[in-house]
Short mmCIF file of C-alpha atoms in Angstrom, two decimals:
data_model
loop_
_atom_site.label_atom_id
_atom_site.label_comp_id
_atom_site.label_asym_id
_atom_site.label_seq_id
_atom_site.Cartn_x
_atom_site.Cartn_y
_atom_site.Cartn_z
CA MET A 1 -38.80 -12.85 7.36
CA ALA A 2 -37.30 -9.29 5.15
CA GLU A 3 -38.77 -6.88 6.16
CA ILE A 4 -38.18 -3.20 3.22
CA VAL A 5 -37.13 -0.88 4.68
CA THR A 6 -35.16 2.04 4.56
CA LEU A 7 -31.60 1.60 4.96
CA THR A 8 -30.93 3.65 7.62
CA GLU A 9 -33.70 1.98 9.98
CA ALA A 10 -31.45 -1.55 8.39
CA VAL A 11 -28.35 -0.99 9.37
CA ALA A 12 -30.03 0.74 13.26
CA GLU A 13 -31.57 -2.82 13.20
CA LEU A 14 -29.33 -5.18 11.85
CA VAL A 15 -26.12 -3.25 12.75
CA ARG A 16 -24.14 -3.24 16.13
CA ASP A 17 -20.99 -2.04 18.04
CA GLY A 18 -18.78 -4.59 18.12
CA ASP A 19 -20.17 -7.12 15.54
CA SER A 20 -18.29 -9.34 13.11
CA VAL A 21 -19.72 -7.72 9.96
CA ALA A 22 -18.79 -9.06 6.36
CA LEU A 23 -20.12 -6.85 3.67
CA GLU A 24 -19.38 -9.65 0.63
CA GLY A 25 -19.20 -8.82 -3.90
CA PHE A 26 -16.49 -9.96 -5.26
CA THR A 27 -15.48 -6.91 -7.72
CA HIS A 28 -19.34 -6.85 -8.42
CA LEU A 29 -22.57 -5.52 -6.16
CA ILE A 30 -20.13 -3.99 -3.56
CA PRO A 31 -22.64 -2.75 -1.00
CA PHE A 32 -20.83 0.52 -1.26
CA ALA A 33 -23.84 2.49 0.31
CA ALA A 34 -24.55 0.28 3.36
CA GLY A 35 -21.12 0.56 4.44
CA HIS A 36 -21.62 4.62 3.90
CA GLU A 37 -25.07 4.13 6.11
CA VAL A 38 -22.58 1.83 9.16
CA LEU A 39 -20.07 4.87 8.88
CA ARG A 40 -22.81 7.01 9.09
CA GLN A 41 -24.19 5.68 12.04
CA GLY A 42 -21.28 5.49 14.21
CA ARG A 43 -20.37 2.10 14.43
CA ARG A 44 -17.13 0.84 16.28
CA GLU A 45 -15.11 -1.50 16.78
CA LEU A 46 -16.44 -3.92 13.95
CA GLU A 47 -14.58 -6.66 13.14
CA LEU A 48 -14.29 -6.10 9.62
CA ILE A 49 -14.71 -9.99 6.77
CA ARG A 50 -14.33 -9.88 3.53
CA MET A 51 -12.58 -11.71 1.25
CA THR A 52 -11.51 -8.74 -0.96
CA PRO A 53 -10.75 -5.38 1.58
CA ASP A 54 -11.19 -2.95 -1.75
CA VAL A 55 -11.88 0.62 -1.57
CA LEU A 56 -14.90 0.23 0.29
CA TYR A 57 -13.01 -1.21 3.39
CA ASP A 58 -9.63 0.78 3.10
CA GLN A 59 -12.83 3.42 3.88
CA MET A 60 -13.84 1.85 6.88
CA ILE A 61 -10.84 1.38 7.97
CA GLY A 62 -9.61 4.79 7.72
CA MET A 63 -12.09 6.80 9.32
CA GLY A 64 -11.46 4.35 12.29
CA VAL A 65 -14.35 1.35 12.87
CA ALA A 66 -12.73 -1.87 12.44
CA ARG A 67 -11.05 -2.53 16.32
CA ARG A 68 -10.15 -6.69 13.21
CA LEU A 69 -10.00 -7.69 9.18
CA VAL A 70 -10.56 -10.74 8.36
CA PHE A 71 -10.22 -11.82 4.50
CA SER A 72 -7.44 -12.72 2.38
CA TYR A 73 -6.84 -10.03 -0.36
CA GLY A 74 -6.74 -6.31 0.33
CA GLY A 75 -5.63 -4.65 -2.80
CA ASN A 76 -7.40 -1.73 -4.93
CA PRO A 77 -7.80 -4.30 -8.29
CA GLY A 78 -5.32 -3.04 -11.39
CA VAL A 79 -4.54 -0.07 -9.41
CA GLY A 80 -2.41 -0.67 -6.54
CA SER A 81 -2.13 -0.05 -2.87
CA LEU A 82 -5.20 0.43 0.01
CA HIS A 83 -3.40 2.96 1.93
CA ARG A 84 -5.67 3.57 4.37
CA PHE A 85 -5.47 0.12 5.08
CA ARG A 86 -1.45 -0.29 4.39
CA ASP A 87 -1.40 2.80 7.43
CA ALA A 88 -3.02 0.90 9.41
CA ILE A 89 -1.41 -2.43 9.67
CA GLU A 90 2.14 -0.63 9.06
CA HIS A 91 1.66 2.50 11.21
CA GLY A 92 -1.50 1.23 12.95
CA TRP A 93 -2.86 4.78 11.78
CA PRO A 94 -6.44 5.72 13.38
CA ALA A 95 -5.86 2.73 14.96
CA PRO A 96 -4.50 -0.05 15.41
CA ILE A 97 -5.95 -3.09 13.67
CA GLU A 98 -5.99 -6.99 14.15
CA ILE A 99 -5.95 -9.14 10.79
CA GLU A 100 -6.50 -12.66 10.45
CA GLU A 101 -5.41 -13.26 6.97
CA HIS A 102 -6.56 -16.91 4.50
CA SER A 103 -6.39 -17.04 0.84
CA HIS A 104 -8.99 -17.32 -1.58
CA ALA A 105 -9.91 -20.93 -1.57
CA GLY A 106 -10.00 -20.97 2.18
CA MET A 107 -11.86 -17.79 3.17
CA ALA A 108 -14.07 -19.16 0.31
CA ASN A 109 -13.96 -23.03 2.87
CA ARG A 110 -14.98 -21.23 5.44
CA TYR A 111 -18.17 -19.13 3.87
CA LEU A 112 -19.08 -22.35 2.78
CA ALA A 113 -19.22 -23.95 6.09
CA GLY A 114 -20.74 -22.03 7.66
CA ALA A 115 -23.56 -21.77 5.61
CA ALA A 116 -24.22 -25.97 6.23
CA ASP A 117 -23.44 -24.84 9.58
CA LEU A 118 -20.80 -27.57 10.25
CA PRO A 119 -17.80 -26.96 12.32
CA PHE A 120 -14.79 -26.55 9.66
CA ALA A 121 -14.70 -27.03 6.05
CA VAL A 122 -11.52 -29.78 3.69
CA LEU A 123 -9.33 -28.11 0.76
CA ARG A 124 -6.22 -28.64 0.03
CA GLY A 125 -4.30 -25.29 0.80
CA TYR A 126 -2.10 -23.50 2.49
CA ALA A 127 0.42 -26.41 2.69
CA GLY A 128 3.58 -24.88 2.97
CA THR A 129 3.23 -21.40 2.68
CA ASP A 130 3.77 -18.94 5.40
CA LEU A 131 0.72 -17.78 5.94
CA ALA A 132 -0.48 -21.50 7.44
CA THR A 133 1.73 -20.16 10.21
CA HIS A 134 0.38 -16.72 10.84
CA THR A 135 -2.90 -18.24 11.01
CA THR A 136 -5.93 -19.89 11.71
CA VAL A 137 -5.87 -22.90 9.47
CA ARG A 138 -5.25 -26.83 11.01
CA PHE A 139 -4.43 -30.27 8.84
CA ILE A 140 -6.24 -33.10 9.12
CA GLU A 141 -6.12 -36.28 7.75
CA CYS A 142 -8.49 -38.12 5.68
CA PRO A 143 -10.74 -41.05 7.29
CA TYR A 144 -10.80 -42.98 3.58
CA THR A 145 -7.16 -41.54 2.30
CA GLY A 146 -4.79 -40.38 5.06
CA GLU A 147 -4.72 -37.48 2.57
CA ARG A 148 -3.62 -34.80 3.98
CA LEU A 149 -5.68 -31.97 3.75
CA ALA A 150 -6.11 -27.98 5.37
CA ALA A 151 -8.95 -28.23 8.24
CA VAL A 152 -10.44 -24.20 7.49
CA ALA A 153 -13.06 -22.93 10.52
CA ALA A 154 -16.44 -22.07 9.68
CA LEU A 155 -17.25 -18.31 8.99
CA VAL A 156 -20.33 -17.24 11.17
CA PRO A 157 -20.44 -13.01 10.95
CA ASP A 158 -22.61 -11.89 13.39
CA VAL A 159 -24.12 -9.49 10.36
CA ALA A 160 -23.93 -9.88 6.64
CA ILE A 161 -24.93 -7.29 3.92
CA VAL A 162 -24.49 -7.76 0.08
CA HIS A 163 -26.15 -6.21 -2.85
CA ALA A 164 -28.07 -7.15 -5.76
CA GLN A 165 -29.96 -6.34 -8.54
CA GLU A 166 -33.81 -6.64 -7.59
CA ALA A 167 -36.37 -7.96 -4.49
CA ASP A 168 -39.90 -8.23 -5.43
CA HIS A 169 -42.18 -7.17 -2.52
CA ALA A 170 -42.06 -9.88 -0.46
CA GLY A 171 -38.59 -8.87 -0.30
CA ASN A 172 -37.12 -11.95 -2.57
CA VAL A 173 -33.53 -11.09 -4.34
CA GLN A 174 -32.53 -11.58 -7.52
CA LEU A 175 -28.67 -11.24 -8.50
CA TRP A 176 -26.65 -12.43 -10.91
CA GLY A 177 -23.22 -11.42 -13.10
CA ILE A 178 -20.51 -12.24 -10.87
CA PRO A 179 -21.82 -14.17 -7.77
CA GLY A 180 -18.46 -14.41 -6.12
CA VAL A 181 -19.46 -15.06 -2.51
CA GLN A 182 -23.01 -13.14 -1.81
CA LYS A 183 -25.33 -15.87 -0.83
CA GLU A 184 -22.72 -18.26 1.23
CA ALA A 185 -22.40 -14.71 3.41
CA VAL A 186 -25.94 -14.05 3.52
CA LEU A 187 -26.68 -17.89 5.23
CA ALA A 188 -23.89 -17.94 6.97
CA ALA A 189 -24.84 -15.13 8.92
CA THR A 190 -26.78 -14.82 11.89
CA ARG A 191 -28.99 -11.66 10.46
CA SER A 192 -28.66 -10.30 6.48
CA LEU A 193 -29.61 -7.47 4.72
CA VAL A 194 -29.80 -7.41 1.20
CA THR A 195 -29.61 -4.16 -1.09
CA VAL A 196 -31.38 -3.78 -4.38
CA GLU A 197 -31.10 -1.32 -6.94
CA GLN A 198 -34.66 -1.35 -7.40
CA ILE A 199 -37.61 -3.38 -6.73
CA VAL A 200 -39.57 -5.04 -9.44
CA GLU A 201 -43.65 -6.31 -9.08
CA ARG A 202 -41.69 -9.94 -10.36
CA LEU A 203 -38.92 -11.57 -10.84
CA GLU A 204 -37.89 -12.50 -13.95
CA PRO A 205 -35.81 -15.39 -14.33
CA ARG A 206 -32.17 -14.55 -15.76
CA PRO A 207 -29.42 -16.75 -17.40
CA GLY A 208 -27.53 -17.40 -14.53
CA ALA A 209 -28.80 -15.88 -11.82
CA VAL A 210 -28.57 -16.31 -8.20
CA VAL A 211 -31.90 -16.31 -6.34
CA ILE A 212 -31.74 -16.13 -2.15
CA PRO A 213 -35.85 -16.71 -0.74
CA GLY A 214 -36.98 -13.07 0.92
CA TRP A 215 -37.51 -15.84 4.37
CA VAL A 216 -34.29 -16.59 4.69
CA LEU A 217 -33.06 -12.91 4.86
CA ASP A 218 -33.71 -10.49 7.61
CA ALA A 219 -34.39 -6.94 5.86
CA VAL A 220 -34.34 -5.48 2.09
CA ALA A 221 -33.51 -2.06 1.84
CA LEU A 222 -34.13 0.27 -1.78
CA ALA A 223 -30.62 1.42 -2.53
CA PRO A 224 -30.49 2.80 -6.10
CA GLY A 225 -26.63 2.69 -7.26
CA GLY A 226 -26.20 2.06 -3.69
CA SER A 227 -22.41 -0.72 -5.75
CA GLN A 228 -21.75 2.34 -6.98
CA PRO A 229 -18.61 3.22 -7.92
CA SER A 230 -18.05 -0.73 -7.98
CA TYR A 231 -21.16 -2.39 -10.49
CA SER A 232 -25.05 -3.56 -10.64
CA LEU A 233 -24.54 -5.58 -13.77
CA GLY A 234 -26.65 -4.64 -15.64
CA ILE A 235 -27.57 -1.12 -14.21
CA THR A 236 -24.77 0.29 -13.23
CA GLU A 237 -21.32 0.33 -14.64
CA ARG A 238 -17.57 0.01 -12.94
CA ASP A 239 -16.63 3.79 -12.16
CA ASN A 240 -12.80 2.44 -12.79
CA ASP A 241 -11.96 6.37 -13.04
CA PHE A 242 -12.41 6.27 -10.12
CA TYR A 243 -11.13 3.41 -7.85
CA ARG A 244 -7.26 5.16 -9.95
CA ARG A 245 -8.55 8.94 -8.01
CA TRP A 246 -8.61 6.98 -5.24
CA ASP A 247 -5.23 5.66 -5.06
CA ALA A 248 -4.71 10.07 -4.89
CA ILE A 249 -7.40 10.90 -2.92
CA SER A 250 -6.23 8.32 -0.01
CA ARG A 251 -2.64 9.03 -0.25
CA ASP A 252 -3.28 11.60 2.39
CA ARG A 253 -4.64 10.86 6.20
CA ASP A 254 -6.45 14.68 5.97
CA GLY A 255 -7.34 14.40 2.75
CA PHE A 256 -8.66 11.61 2.99
CA ARG A 257 -10.47 12.34 5.89
CA ALA A 258 -11.23 15.69 4.36
CA TRP A 259 -12.55 13.51 1.00
CA MET A 260 -15.33 11.12 3.13
CA ALA A 261 -16.64 14.21 5.13
CA GLU A 262 -17.62 15.84 2.30
CA HIS A 263 -18.69 12.33 0.36
CA VAL A 264 -19.60 10.01 2.91
CA LEU A 265 -20.80 11.42 5.96
CA GLY A 266 -22.38 14.80 4.82
CA GLU A 267 -25.15 13.71 2.89
CA VAL A 268 -23.52 13.45 -0.82
CA LEU A 269 -23.57 9.31 -1.11
CA VAL A 270 -20.11 8.12 -3.60
CA ARG A 271 -21.00 8.07 -7.38
CA MET B 1 16.53 -4.36 -33.41
CA SER B 2 12.71 -4.01 -33.85
CA ASP B 3 11.54 -1.14 -31.24
CA ALA B 4 9.89 -3.06 -28.73
CA SER B 5 10.15 -2.33 -24.97
CA ALA B 6 11.21 -4.18 -22.67
CA ASP B 7 7.73 -4.37 -21.29
CA GLU B 8 6.61 -4.94 -25.05
CA VAL B 9 8.98 -8.04 -25.48
CA GLN B 10 7.93 -9.62 -21.94
CA THR B 11 4.09 -8.97 -22.64
CA ILE B 12 5.30 -11.01 -25.98
CA VAL B 13 6.74 -13.69 -25.15
CA ALA B 14 4.07 -14.22 -22.51
CA ALA B 15 1.51 -14.50 -24.71
CA ARG B 16 3.76 -17.05 -27.20
CA ALA B 17 4.02 -19.02 -24.40
CA LEU B 18 0.85 -19.31 -24.63
CA ALA B 19 0.24 -20.75 -27.97
CA ASP B 20 -0.32 -24.38 -27.33
CA THR B 21 -2.71 -23.46 -24.17
CA LYS B 22 -6.50 -24.43 -23.98
CA THR B 23 -7.00 -22.89 -20.54
CA VAL B 24 -5.40 -20.20 -18.43
CA PHE B 25 -5.93 -18.63 -14.94
CA ILE B 26 -4.47 -15.08 -14.95
CA GLY B 27 -4.99 -12.22 -12.75
CA VAL B 28 -4.24 -8.93 -13.56
CA GLY B 29 -1.72 -6.75 -15.40
CA ARG B 30 1.13 -7.99 -17.44
CA PRO B 31 -0.66 -11.41 -17.20
CA SER B 32 -4.13 -10.64 -18.90
CA THR B 33 -2.99 -8.47 -21.42
CA ALA B 34 -0.43 -11.25 -22.50
CA ALA B 35 -3.54 -13.20 -22.61
CA ILE B 36 -5.24 -11.37 -24.44
CA LEU B 37 -2.89 -10.82 -26.84
CA ALA B 38 -2.18 -14.39 -26.76
CA ARG B 39 -6.21 -14.86 -28.16
CA MET B 40 -5.47 -12.06 -30.78
CA VAL B 41 -2.28 -13.68 -32.33
CA HIS B 42 -1.73 -17.21 -31.29
CA ASN B 43 -4.60 -19.01 -30.12
CA PRO B 44 -7.91 -17.59 -31.15
CA SER B 45 -9.32 -20.69 -29.05
CA LEU B 46 -7.75 -19.92 -25.66
CA VAL B 47 -9.48 -20.19 -22.25
CA LEU B 48 -9.52 -17.35 -19.71
CA VAL B 49 -10.07 -17.97 -16.74
CA TYR B 50 -10.70 -15.06 -13.68
CA GLU B 51 -10.85 -15.57 -9.86
CA SER B 52 -14.51 -13.66 -9.68
CA GLY B 53 -15.71 -16.52 -11.71
CA ALA B 54 -15.61 -15.87 -15.08
CA ILE B 55 -14.68 -18.90 -16.80
CA GLY B 56 -14.19 -18.59 -20.84
CA ALA B 57 -14.19 -15.05 -20.51
CA LYS B 58 -13.28 -13.19 -24.10
CA PRO B 59 -13.14 -9.01 -23.08
CA PHE B 60 -11.38 -6.65 -25.93
CA HIS B 61 -10.66 -3.53 -23.24
CA ILE B 62 -7.73 -4.76 -21.21
CA PRO B 63 -9.81 -5.33 -17.58
CA LEU B 64 -8.59 -3.07 -15.13
CA SER B 65 -10.37 -6.12 -12.42
CA ILE B 66 -10.24 -8.70 -12.70
CA GLY B 67 -14.14 -8.36 -11.84
CA ASP B 68 -15.06 -6.05 -15.02
CA GLY B 69 -19.14 -6.36 -16.47
CA GLU B 70 -17.07 -6.94 -20.44
CA LEU B 71 -16.12 -10.73 -18.15
CA ALA B 72 -19.23 -11.77 -16.63
CA ALA B 73 -20.84 -10.60 -19.92
CA THR B 74 -18.35 -12.29 -22.36
CA ALA B 75 -18.14 -15.43 -20.39
CA ASP B 76 -19.58 -19.17 -21.29
CA ALA B 77 -20.33 -19.64 -17.43
CA VAL B 78 -19.89 -17.33 -14.41
CA VAL B 79 -19.56 -19.26 -11.30
CA SER B 80 -19.75 -18.53 -7.30
CA VAL B 81 -16.42 -18.01 -5.56
CA PRO B 82 -16.30 -21.61 -4.12
CA GLU B 83 -17.21 -23.51 -7.19
CA MET B 84 -14.45 -21.75 -8.93
CA PHE B 85 -11.50 -23.03 -6.25
CA ASN B 86 -13.77 -26.19 -5.37
CA HIS B 87 -14.99 -27.51 -9.23
CA TRP B 88 -12.43 -25.70 -11.54
CA ILE B 89 -8.91 -25.19 -9.74
CA GLY B 90 -8.82 -27.97 -6.99
CA PRO B 91 -9.56 -30.40 -9.13
CA GLY B 92 -6.65 -29.48 -11.62
CA ARG B 93 -8.80 -28.06 -14.39
CA ILE B 94 -7.25 -25.49 -14.93
CA GLU B 95 -4.35 -26.20 -17.81
CA VAL B 96 -0.99 -22.51 -17.10
CA ALA B 97 -1.87 -20.81 -14.17
CA PHE B 98 -0.62 -16.94 -15.23
CA LEU B 99 1.39 -15.13 -11.70
CA SER B 100 2.92 -12.42 -11.33
CA ALA B 101 4.38 -11.11 -7.27
CA ALA B 102 6.02 -8.90 -5.55
CA GLN B 103 9.42 -11.58 -4.62
CA ILE B 104 10.38 -14.52 -6.34
CA ASP B 105 13.37 -16.97 -5.22
CA ARG B 106 15.60 -19.50 -6.29
CA PHE B 107 13.22 -22.12 -5.97
CA ALA B 108 10.78 -20.19 -7.99
CA ASN B 109 8.43 -19.23 -4.70
CA LEU B 110 6.77 -16.31 -3.97
CA ASN B 111 5.76 -13.75 -1.98
CA SER B 112 2.63 -10.98 -2.30
CA THR B 113 2.13 -10.86 0.98
CA VAL B 114 4.52 -8.08 3.00
CA ILE B 115 8.21 -6.59 3.05
CA GLY B 116 10.18 -7.23 6.50
CA ASP B 117 8.54 -8.81 8.97
CA TYR B 118 5.05 -9.67 9.24
CA ASP B 119 3.81 -8.38 12.59
CA HIS B 120 5.77 -5.38 11.75
CA PRO B 121 5.66 -4.50 7.94
CA VAL B 122 7.78 -1.61 6.71
CA THR B 123 5.44 -2.60 3.15
CA ARG B 124 2.56 -4.14 3.41
CA LEU B 125 1.14 -6.04 0.35
CA PRO B 126 -2.29 -7.23 -1.01
CA GLY B 127 -1.24 -10.67 0.19
CA ALA B 128 -2.56 -13.69 -1.48
CA GLY B 129 -5.92 -13.46 -2.83
CA GLY B 130 -5.77 -17.26 -5.39
CA ALA B 131 -2.43 -17.46 -6.02
CA PRO B 132 -1.07 -20.63 -3.31
CA GLU B 133 -4.46 -23.15 -4.66
CA ILE B 134 -3.44 -22.31 -7.88
CA ALA B 135 0.00 -22.31 -7.88
CA ALA B 136 -0.53 -26.14 -5.84
CA ASN B 137 -3.52 -27.80 -8.36
CA CYS B 138 -3.28 -26.03 -12.31
CA GLU B 139 -1.18 -28.00 -14.32
CA ARG B 140 1.73 -25.78 -14.34
CA VAL B 141 2.25 -22.11 -13.22
CA ILE B 142 4.20 -19.21 -15.67
CA VAL B 143 5.73 -16.09 -13.62
CA VAL B 144 5.32 -13.20 -15.01
CA ILE B 145 7.26 -11.09 -13.44
CA PRO B 146 10.24 -7.87 -13.65
CA GLN B 147 13.46 -9.00 -13.20
CA SER B 148 15.56 -6.95 -10.37
CA ARG B 149 17.48 -6.90 -6.70
CA ARG B 150 14.50 -6.12 -5.26
CA THR B 151 11.68 -8.77 -7.18
CA PHE B 152 14.50 -11.29 -7.50
CA VAL B 153 15.57 -12.55 -4.15
CA GLU B 154 18.12 -14.53 -2.13
CA ARG B 155 15.43 -15.03 0.93
CA LEU B 156 11.29 -14.14 0.81
CA ASP B 157 10.09 -12.24 3.37
CA PHE B 158 7.50 -14.23 3.41
CA VAL B 159 6.50 -17.49 1.12
CA THR B 160 2.87 -16.92 -0.12
CA THR B 161 2.41 -19.21 -2.60
CA VAL B 162 5.33 -22.60 -2.70
CA GLY B 163 7.01 -22.79 -6.36
CA TYR B 164 9.16 -25.74 -5.34
CA GLY B 165 9.40 -24.76 -2.37
CA ASP B 166 12.59 -25.82 -0.49
CA GLY B 167 14.28 -28.11 -3.69
CA PRO B 168 13.06 -31.14 -5.35
CA GLY B 169 10.22 -33.14 -3.84
CA ALA B 170 8.91 -31.13 -2.32
CA ARG B 171 5.32 -30.40 -3.65
CA GLN B 172 5.35 -34.24 -3.65
CA ARG B 173 5.28 -33.70 0.00
CA LEU B 174 2.98 -31.14 0.50
CA GLY B 175 0.91 -32.94 -1.89
CA MET B 176 0.99 -30.37 -4.71
CA ARG B 177 -0.70 -32.45 -7.90
CA GLY B 178 0.21 -29.85 -10.38
CA ARG B 179 3.78 -29.99 -11.55
CA GLY B 180 4.84 -26.36 -10.51
CA PRO B 181 6.47 -23.27 -12.46
CA THR B 182 7.49 -24.32 -15.88
CA ALA B 183 9.24 -20.81 -16.52
CA VAL B 184 9.66 -17.38 -15.26
CA ILE B 185 9.08 -14.80 -17.74
CA THR B 186 11.13 -11.62 -17.50
CA ASP B 187 11.68 -8.15 -18.28
CA LEU B 188 15.27 -9.37 -19.51
CA GLY B 189 14.98 -13.22 -20.16
CA VAL B 190 14.00 -16.62 -19.77
CA LEU B 191 13.87 -18.72 -16.83
CA GLU B 192 13.43 -22.36 -16.84
CA PRO B 193 13.03 -24.68 -14.24
CA ASP B 194 16.36 -27.41 -13.93
CA LEU B 195 14.64 -30.45 -12.75
CA SER B 196 17.39 -32.36 -10.56
CA SER B 197 17.67 -28.96 -9.10
CA ALA B 198 14.60 -27.27 -8.90
CA GLN B 199 16.27 -24.01 -9.30
CA LEU B 200 15.97 -21.54 -11.48
CA VAL B 201 18.28 -21.64 -14.90
CA LEU B 202 18.64 -18.95 -16.68
CA THR B 203 17.39 -20.54 -20.72
CA GLN B 204 17.45 -17.55 -22.86
CA LEU B 205 17.88 -13.79 -23.22
CA HIS B 206 16.01 -10.65 -25.29
CA GLU B 207 17.90 -9.56 -27.72
CA GLY B 208 20.29 -6.63 -26.38
CA VAL B 209 20.06 -7.53 -22.82
CA THR B 210 23.65 -9.32 -21.20
CA VAL B 211 24.08 -12.43 -19.17
CA GLU B 212 25.27 -9.68 -16.74
CA ASP B 213 22.55 -7.99 -16.94
CA ALA B 214 20.48 -10.11 -15.95
CA ARG B 215 23.55 -11.50 -12.62
CA ASP B 216 23.18 -7.83 -11.83
CA ALA B 217 19.62 -8.09 -11.55
CA THR B 218 19.14 -10.87 -9.17
CA GLY B 219 19.52 -11.14 -5.92
CA TRP B 220 21.47 -14.68 -5.58
CA ASP B 221 24.15 -16.77 -7.45
CA LEU B 222 21.98 -17.40 -10.75
CA ALA B 223 22.58 -19.91 -13.64
CA VAL B 224 23.08 -20.02 -16.53
CA ALA B 225 21.90 -22.46 -19.32
CA GLU B 226 25.09 -23.99 -21.39
CA GLN B 227 22.85 -23.39 -24.89
CA LEU B 228 21.45 -19.92 -24.08
CA ARG B 229 18.63 -19.16 -26.21
CA VAL B 230 17.57 -15.47 -27.27
CA THR B 231 14.04 -13.85 -27.75
CA ASP B 232 13.15 -14.05 -30.89
CA PRO B 233 12.56 -10.05 -31.92
CA PRO B 234 8.40 -8.84 -31.41
CA SER B 235 7.22 -9.50 -35.12
CA ASP B 236 5.31 -6.80 -36.64
CA THR B 237 1.65 -8.65 -35.81
CA GLU B 238 2.81 -8.98 -32.53
CA LEU B 239 4.19 -5.18 -31.48
CA ASP B 240 1.21 -3.84 -33.85
CA ALA B 241 -1.36 -5.93 -31.72
CA LEU B 242 -0.85 -5.66 -28.43
CA ARG B 243 0.36 -1.71 -28.92
CA GLU B 244 -3.38 -1.68 -30.74
CA LEU B 245 -5.20 -3.59 -27.47
CA LEU B 246 -3.15 -1.13 -24.81
CA ALA B 247 -4.94 2.08 -27.21
CA ARG B 248 -8.48 0.18 -26.76
#
């Protein structure tokens, strides 16, 4: 049953050193405020899981909190490289990072298997690629047709953290717009936290909305603006200028550290 | 000769390739610009499908990311990422995939993972994203990529996405459902696969570009079609629409 708590309390309770942590949100609804709280509380040795490690994971990797990264696309969409992600993989700065890399289809199906509590999921994928020899994937024969299919292992994060537009007082969550893999990540994980833009008296039905019942969550925390510079459709807008500016902010190690100290580790969140 | 730049010509030629297409899967960058241009000039009913789950998006502006709010707000349907890959891409419902990459080889295989050794990369690139399964399962693939010795290489550093694999029959052996790449559109011209060898052949040059220019920008011994076409220069309508779109 979801308890409505502060973000500080939620992260202190749910995220532990060494955990595998999935902060999901496919371009939309990225839980920046929660990720920054993880940094402020000094969690270490995390296995960070995310289909699209964008600016948030660039920040977390650059601060050295990740021992391992599981992902399928590590770029700043429409802008270019993630410099901290690249520096960690290319030069081991600030610490060497182990990677496990998949395709989007592979990662999405890994979450589905996790949510279903099945050991693996099958898909037509990975065939003929070099990824197949550099990641964890097996090929199996379909028992009905004999077709050769890729089998990807279930992903079961210790903690999933996602952001949504709203929750009611019972912790029932509603999100709309691009739904990504948030629901699947929450259902796959052992523990879960949802941050929300607002707590409302009643969830008004929205076209295409995803509703996650509060009783399947551990905690809901209020975090207005908590997906910025990503966005929460209908409430905030994607700060594309910030995504462009991140390229310069993150390019240099000292400049990056200074920016993080001022804007994340201090009191001020990225706006 | 028009005053269009090589980049503008590439985008306009890519847009023309979608004139009779029903559905196209696009990422960000030049493929996205070309697909929006195609809707403006050639094919207003073209269905744009973005990896983020937006099906039938009708963006007025060129999105910076595949998940910009305008894509979700204008889409016919917005689906989850698992649904996008398992119910839309996997079964081959999307006709054309517009892809780009850092490297391409003569069999139109693509690298978007790493330059150098995987474990000790010179340059770590973003990685696969949706490309491997998109290229395997969409009916056909059009690659939009700048042509140079850096991008057109004899041997990929990493095979992220299979075009024609190691040659004829490879896609069938790998169980891929789509036909594979049918055109590679560059800033110099267009390459198409020779069906008997599965290798790319230069079939079209943009105005003012020579075969030597194309050979110099290719890291393998480039095959050239006997009947080499010259790109129709951009029309005023195309060029005005593209410039207006980029200025929005």
